[in-house]
Coordinates of C-alpha atoms in Angstrom, one line a residue:
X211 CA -21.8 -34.8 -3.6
X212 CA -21.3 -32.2 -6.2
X213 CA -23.3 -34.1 -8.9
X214 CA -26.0 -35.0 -6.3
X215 CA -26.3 -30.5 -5.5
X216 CA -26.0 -29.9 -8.7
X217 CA -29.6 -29.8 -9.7
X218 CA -30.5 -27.8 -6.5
X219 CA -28.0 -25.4 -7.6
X220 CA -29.1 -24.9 -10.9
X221 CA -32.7 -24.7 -9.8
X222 CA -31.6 -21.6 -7.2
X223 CA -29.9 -20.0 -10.7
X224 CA -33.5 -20.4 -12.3
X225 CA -35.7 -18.7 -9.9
X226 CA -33.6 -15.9 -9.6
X227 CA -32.9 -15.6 -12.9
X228 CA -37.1 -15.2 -12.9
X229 CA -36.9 -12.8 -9.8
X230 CA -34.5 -10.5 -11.1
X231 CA -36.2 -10.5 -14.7
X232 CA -39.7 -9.7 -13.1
X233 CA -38.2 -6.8 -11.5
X234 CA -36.2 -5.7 -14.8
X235 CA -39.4 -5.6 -16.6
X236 CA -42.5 -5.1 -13.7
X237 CA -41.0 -4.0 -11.3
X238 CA -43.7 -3.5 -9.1
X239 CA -44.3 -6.8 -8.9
X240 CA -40.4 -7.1 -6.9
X241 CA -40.8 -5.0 -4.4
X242 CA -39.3 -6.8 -1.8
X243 CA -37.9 -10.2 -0.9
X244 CA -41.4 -12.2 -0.2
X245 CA -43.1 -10.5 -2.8
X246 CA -45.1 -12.6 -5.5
X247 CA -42.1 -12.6 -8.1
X248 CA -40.0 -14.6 -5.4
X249 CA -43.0 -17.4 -5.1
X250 CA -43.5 -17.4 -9.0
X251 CA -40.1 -18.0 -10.0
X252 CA -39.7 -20.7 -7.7
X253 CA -43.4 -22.5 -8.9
X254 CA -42.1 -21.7 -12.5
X255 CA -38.6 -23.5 -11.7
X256 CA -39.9 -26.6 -10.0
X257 CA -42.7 -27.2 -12.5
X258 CA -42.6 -26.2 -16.2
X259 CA -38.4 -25.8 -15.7
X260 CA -37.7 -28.5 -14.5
X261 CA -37.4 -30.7 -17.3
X262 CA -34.7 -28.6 -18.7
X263 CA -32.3 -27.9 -15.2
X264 CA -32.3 -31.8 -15.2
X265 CA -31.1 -32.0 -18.8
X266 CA -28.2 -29.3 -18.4
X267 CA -27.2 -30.9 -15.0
X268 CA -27.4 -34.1 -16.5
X269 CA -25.1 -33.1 -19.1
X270 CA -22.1 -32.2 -16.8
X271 CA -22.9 -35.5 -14.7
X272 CA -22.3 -37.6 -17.6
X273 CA -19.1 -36.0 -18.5
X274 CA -17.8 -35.8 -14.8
X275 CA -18.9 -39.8 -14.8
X276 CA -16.6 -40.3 -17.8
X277 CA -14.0 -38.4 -15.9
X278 CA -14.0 -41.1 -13.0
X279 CA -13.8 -43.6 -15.5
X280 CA -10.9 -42.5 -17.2
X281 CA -9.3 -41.6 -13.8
X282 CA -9.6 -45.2 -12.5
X283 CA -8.1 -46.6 -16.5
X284 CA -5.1 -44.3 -15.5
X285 CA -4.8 -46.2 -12.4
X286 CA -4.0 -49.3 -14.3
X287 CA -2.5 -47.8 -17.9
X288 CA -1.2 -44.0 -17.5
X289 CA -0.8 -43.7 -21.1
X290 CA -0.4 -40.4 -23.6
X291 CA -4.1 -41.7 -25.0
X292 CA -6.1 -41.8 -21.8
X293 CA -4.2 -38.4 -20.4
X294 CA -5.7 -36.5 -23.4
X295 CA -8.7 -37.6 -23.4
X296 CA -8.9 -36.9 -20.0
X297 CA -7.7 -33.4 -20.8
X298 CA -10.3 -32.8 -23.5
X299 CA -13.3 -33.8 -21.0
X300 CA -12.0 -31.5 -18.7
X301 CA -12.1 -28.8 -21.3
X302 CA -15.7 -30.0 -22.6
X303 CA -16.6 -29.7 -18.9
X304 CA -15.7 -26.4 -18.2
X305 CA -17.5 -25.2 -21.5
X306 CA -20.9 -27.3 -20.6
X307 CA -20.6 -25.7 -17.1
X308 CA -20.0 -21.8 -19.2
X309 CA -22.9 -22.8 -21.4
X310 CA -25.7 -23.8 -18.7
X311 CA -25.1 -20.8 -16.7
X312 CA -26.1 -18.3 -19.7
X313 CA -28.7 -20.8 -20.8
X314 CA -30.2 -20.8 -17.4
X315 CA -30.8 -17.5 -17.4
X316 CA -33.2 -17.7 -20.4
X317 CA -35.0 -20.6 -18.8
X318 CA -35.7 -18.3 -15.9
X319 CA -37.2 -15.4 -17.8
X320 CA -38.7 -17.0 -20.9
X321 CA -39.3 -20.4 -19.7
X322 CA -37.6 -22.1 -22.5
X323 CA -36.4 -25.2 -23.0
X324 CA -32.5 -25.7 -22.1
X325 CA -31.1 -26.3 -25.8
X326 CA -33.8 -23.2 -27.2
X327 CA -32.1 -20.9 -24.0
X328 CA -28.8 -21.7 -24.9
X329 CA -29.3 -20.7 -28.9
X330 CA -31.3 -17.8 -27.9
X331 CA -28.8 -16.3 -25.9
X332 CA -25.4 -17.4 -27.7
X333 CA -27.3 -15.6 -30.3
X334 CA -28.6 -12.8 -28.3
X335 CA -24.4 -11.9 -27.2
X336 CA -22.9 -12.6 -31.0
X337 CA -26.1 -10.0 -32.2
X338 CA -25.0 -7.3 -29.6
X339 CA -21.3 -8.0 -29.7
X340 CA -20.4 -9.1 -26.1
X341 CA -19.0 -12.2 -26.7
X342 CA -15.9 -10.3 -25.1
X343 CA -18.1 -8.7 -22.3
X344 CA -19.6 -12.0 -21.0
X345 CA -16.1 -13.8 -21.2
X346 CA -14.8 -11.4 -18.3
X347 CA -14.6 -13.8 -15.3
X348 CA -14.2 -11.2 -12.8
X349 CA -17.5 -10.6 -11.3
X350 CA -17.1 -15.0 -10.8
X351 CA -13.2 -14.1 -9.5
X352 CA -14.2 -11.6 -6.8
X353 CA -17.3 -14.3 -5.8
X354 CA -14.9 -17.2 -5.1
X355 CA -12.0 -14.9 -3.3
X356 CA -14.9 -14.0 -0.7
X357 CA -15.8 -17.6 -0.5
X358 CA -12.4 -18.4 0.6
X359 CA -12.4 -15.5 2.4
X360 CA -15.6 -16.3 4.8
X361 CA -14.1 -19.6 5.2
X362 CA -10.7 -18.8 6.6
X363 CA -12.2 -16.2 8.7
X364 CA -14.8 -19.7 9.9
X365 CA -12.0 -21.9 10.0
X366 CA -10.1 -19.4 12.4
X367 CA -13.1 -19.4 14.8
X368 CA -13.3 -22.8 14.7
X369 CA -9.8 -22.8 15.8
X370 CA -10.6 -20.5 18.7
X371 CA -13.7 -22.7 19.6
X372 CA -11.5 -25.6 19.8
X373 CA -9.1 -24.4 21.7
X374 CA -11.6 -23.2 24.7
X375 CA -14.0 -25.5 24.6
X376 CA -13.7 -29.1 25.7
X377 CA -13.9 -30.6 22.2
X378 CA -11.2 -33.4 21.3
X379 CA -10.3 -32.0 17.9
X380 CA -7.3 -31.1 16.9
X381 CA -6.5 -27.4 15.4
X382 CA -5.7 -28.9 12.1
X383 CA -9.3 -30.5 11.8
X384 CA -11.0 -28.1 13.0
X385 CA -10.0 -25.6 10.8
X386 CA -10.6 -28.0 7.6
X387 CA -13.7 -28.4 9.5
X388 CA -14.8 -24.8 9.8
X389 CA -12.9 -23.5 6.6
X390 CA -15.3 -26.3 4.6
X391 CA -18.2 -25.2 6.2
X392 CA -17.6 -21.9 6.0
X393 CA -17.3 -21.5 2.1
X394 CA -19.7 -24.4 1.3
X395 CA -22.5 -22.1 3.2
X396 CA -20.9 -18.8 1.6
X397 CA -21.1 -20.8 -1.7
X398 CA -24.5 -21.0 -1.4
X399 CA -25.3 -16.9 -1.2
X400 CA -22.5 -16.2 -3.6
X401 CA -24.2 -18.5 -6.4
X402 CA -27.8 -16.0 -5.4
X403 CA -25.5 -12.8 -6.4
X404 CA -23.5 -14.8 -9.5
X405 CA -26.9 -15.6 -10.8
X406 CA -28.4 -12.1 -10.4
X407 CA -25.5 -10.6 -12.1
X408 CA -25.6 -13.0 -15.2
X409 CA -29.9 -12.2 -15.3
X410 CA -29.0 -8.3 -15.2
X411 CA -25.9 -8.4 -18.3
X412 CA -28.9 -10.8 -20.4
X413 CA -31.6 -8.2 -19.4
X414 CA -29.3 -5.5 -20.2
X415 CA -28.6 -6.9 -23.3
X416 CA -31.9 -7.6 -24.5
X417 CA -34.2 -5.1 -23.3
X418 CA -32.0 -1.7 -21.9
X419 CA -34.9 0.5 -22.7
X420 CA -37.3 -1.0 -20.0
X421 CA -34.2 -0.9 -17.4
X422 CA -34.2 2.9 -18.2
X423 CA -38.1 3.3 -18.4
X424 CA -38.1 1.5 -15.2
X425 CA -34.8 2.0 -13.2
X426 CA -33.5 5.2 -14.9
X427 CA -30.9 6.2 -12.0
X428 CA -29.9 2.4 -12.1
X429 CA -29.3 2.3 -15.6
X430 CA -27.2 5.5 -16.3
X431 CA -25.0 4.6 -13.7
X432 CA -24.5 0.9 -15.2
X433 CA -24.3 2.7 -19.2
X434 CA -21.3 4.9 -17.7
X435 CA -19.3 2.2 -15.9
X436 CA -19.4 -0.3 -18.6
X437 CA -18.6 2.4 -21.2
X438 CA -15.4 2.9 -18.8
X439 CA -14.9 -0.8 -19.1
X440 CA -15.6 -2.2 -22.5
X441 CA -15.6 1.2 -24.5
X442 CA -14.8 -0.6 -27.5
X443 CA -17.6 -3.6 -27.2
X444 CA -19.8 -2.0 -25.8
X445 CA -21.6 1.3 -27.8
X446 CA -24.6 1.6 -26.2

C-alpha cells in the first residue's frame, strides 16, 4: 500500500513545494488557497514533474522490493550475511527517503529534473553551511507525535461509538480501527505542513532577500528565532 501512495505522496510534496515558492517570490500571485499558484503547481506537477516523482519513488520501491526479498531468504537461512545486508538497505532507504524530500523541493520551484534537484540543493546547504540545520528532525518529530496524537484521540471515539451504537465490533478493533484511520487521514495534512516547511528553509536559503522584500515582518521574526537556534550555523 505504502509503495502504491507513494507517488501520490510525492506529487502533494511537489505542488506545494511550487505553491509555497510562488508566494516566496510573487506573492501576489498566493493570495489565498484557490488562487492561480495552487492550480499551477499542480498542472506543473502532473505534467512536466512527473517524470521525475516517478523516478525518486521508484527509487525507494526498488529498495523496499529488495527488502521483501531478503525478508522472505531470512525465512529459510537467518544468516549474519543476509541480516546485514538487510541492515544496509534499511540504511540506504532511509537516506533515499532524506534525499527525495529536499530534491523535491527543487522540482517544485525550478522544475528540474530529480537527480539535477537533488545536486542543486545538496549543494545549495554545503554552500550556505546548513548541512547541520536541515539534519534537525524536529519540525518531522512534532509532525508524527500529532499524528499519533489525532489518532488516539479517533481511536477513543471509535471506542465510544462502539460502545452505543449497535455495531458488533469489539473495543479492541475498533480502536485499531479508528486509531488507523485517524493518523492515516492526519498523515495526509501533516505531509501539506512537512512539505511547506522544507520549501520555506530551501527558499530561505536561497533567496532571503526576496522573503524580506516581500514578507519583511515574516522574515525578521524567522532571522531572530533561527539565530536563537543555530547561532553558530547560521550567520545570516
Amino acid at each position: 500500500i505504502y509503495q502504491r501512495l507513494l507517488p501520490y505522496k510525492n506529487h502533494v510534496h511537489v505542488t506545494v513545494a511550487g505553491t509555497v515558492g510562488t508566494w516566496w517570490f510573487l506573492p501576489q500571485e498566493a493570495a489565498s488557497c484557490c488562487s492561480c499558484a495552487v492550480c499551477a503547481s499542480f498542472y506543473r506537477a502532473s505534467t512536466y514533474s512527473f517524470g521525475s516523482i516517478c523516478m525518486g519513488s521508484l527509487l525507494v520501491a526498488i529498495i523496499q522490493a529488495m527488502k521483501e526479498v531478503l525478508n522472505y531468504m531470512r525465512e529459510s537461512d537467518d544468516g549474519i550475511i543476509l541480516c546485514l545486508a538487510q541492515c544496509c538497505l534499511s540504511c540506504i532507504e532511509s537516506i533515499a527517503e532524506y534525499f527525495n524530500q529536499w530534491a523535491y523541493v527543487y522540482v517544485g520551484l525550478y522544475g528540474y529534473n530529480f537527480l539535477e534537484a537533488g545536486q542543486q540543493v545538496i549543494s545549495l546547504f554545503t554552500a550556505r553551511g546548513w548541512t547541520v540545520i536541515v539534519a534537525d528532525y524536529l519540525v518531522d518529530r512534532v509532525l508524527l507525535m500529532v499524528s499519533v496524537l489525532v489518532g488516539l484521540v479517533i481511536g477513543i471515539l471509535a471506542i465510544v461509538i462502539a460502545e452505543y451504537s449497535s455495531l458488533n465490533v469489539s473495543v479492541g478493533n475498533a480502536f485499531l480501527i479508528g486509531a488507523s484511520i485517524g493518523v492515516m487521514l492526519n498523515s495526509v495534512l501533516m505531509n501539506v505542513i512537512g512539505s511547506a516547511v522544507n520549501t520555506v528553509i530551501v527558499c530561505f536559503a536561497e533567496a532571503p532577500q526576496e522573503f524580506l522584500m516581500n514578507h519583511p515582518e515574516l522574515h525578521n521574526k524567522m532571522v531572530n528565532a533561527w539565530r536563537l537556534a543555530w547561532p553558530a550555523q547560521f550567520r545570516y
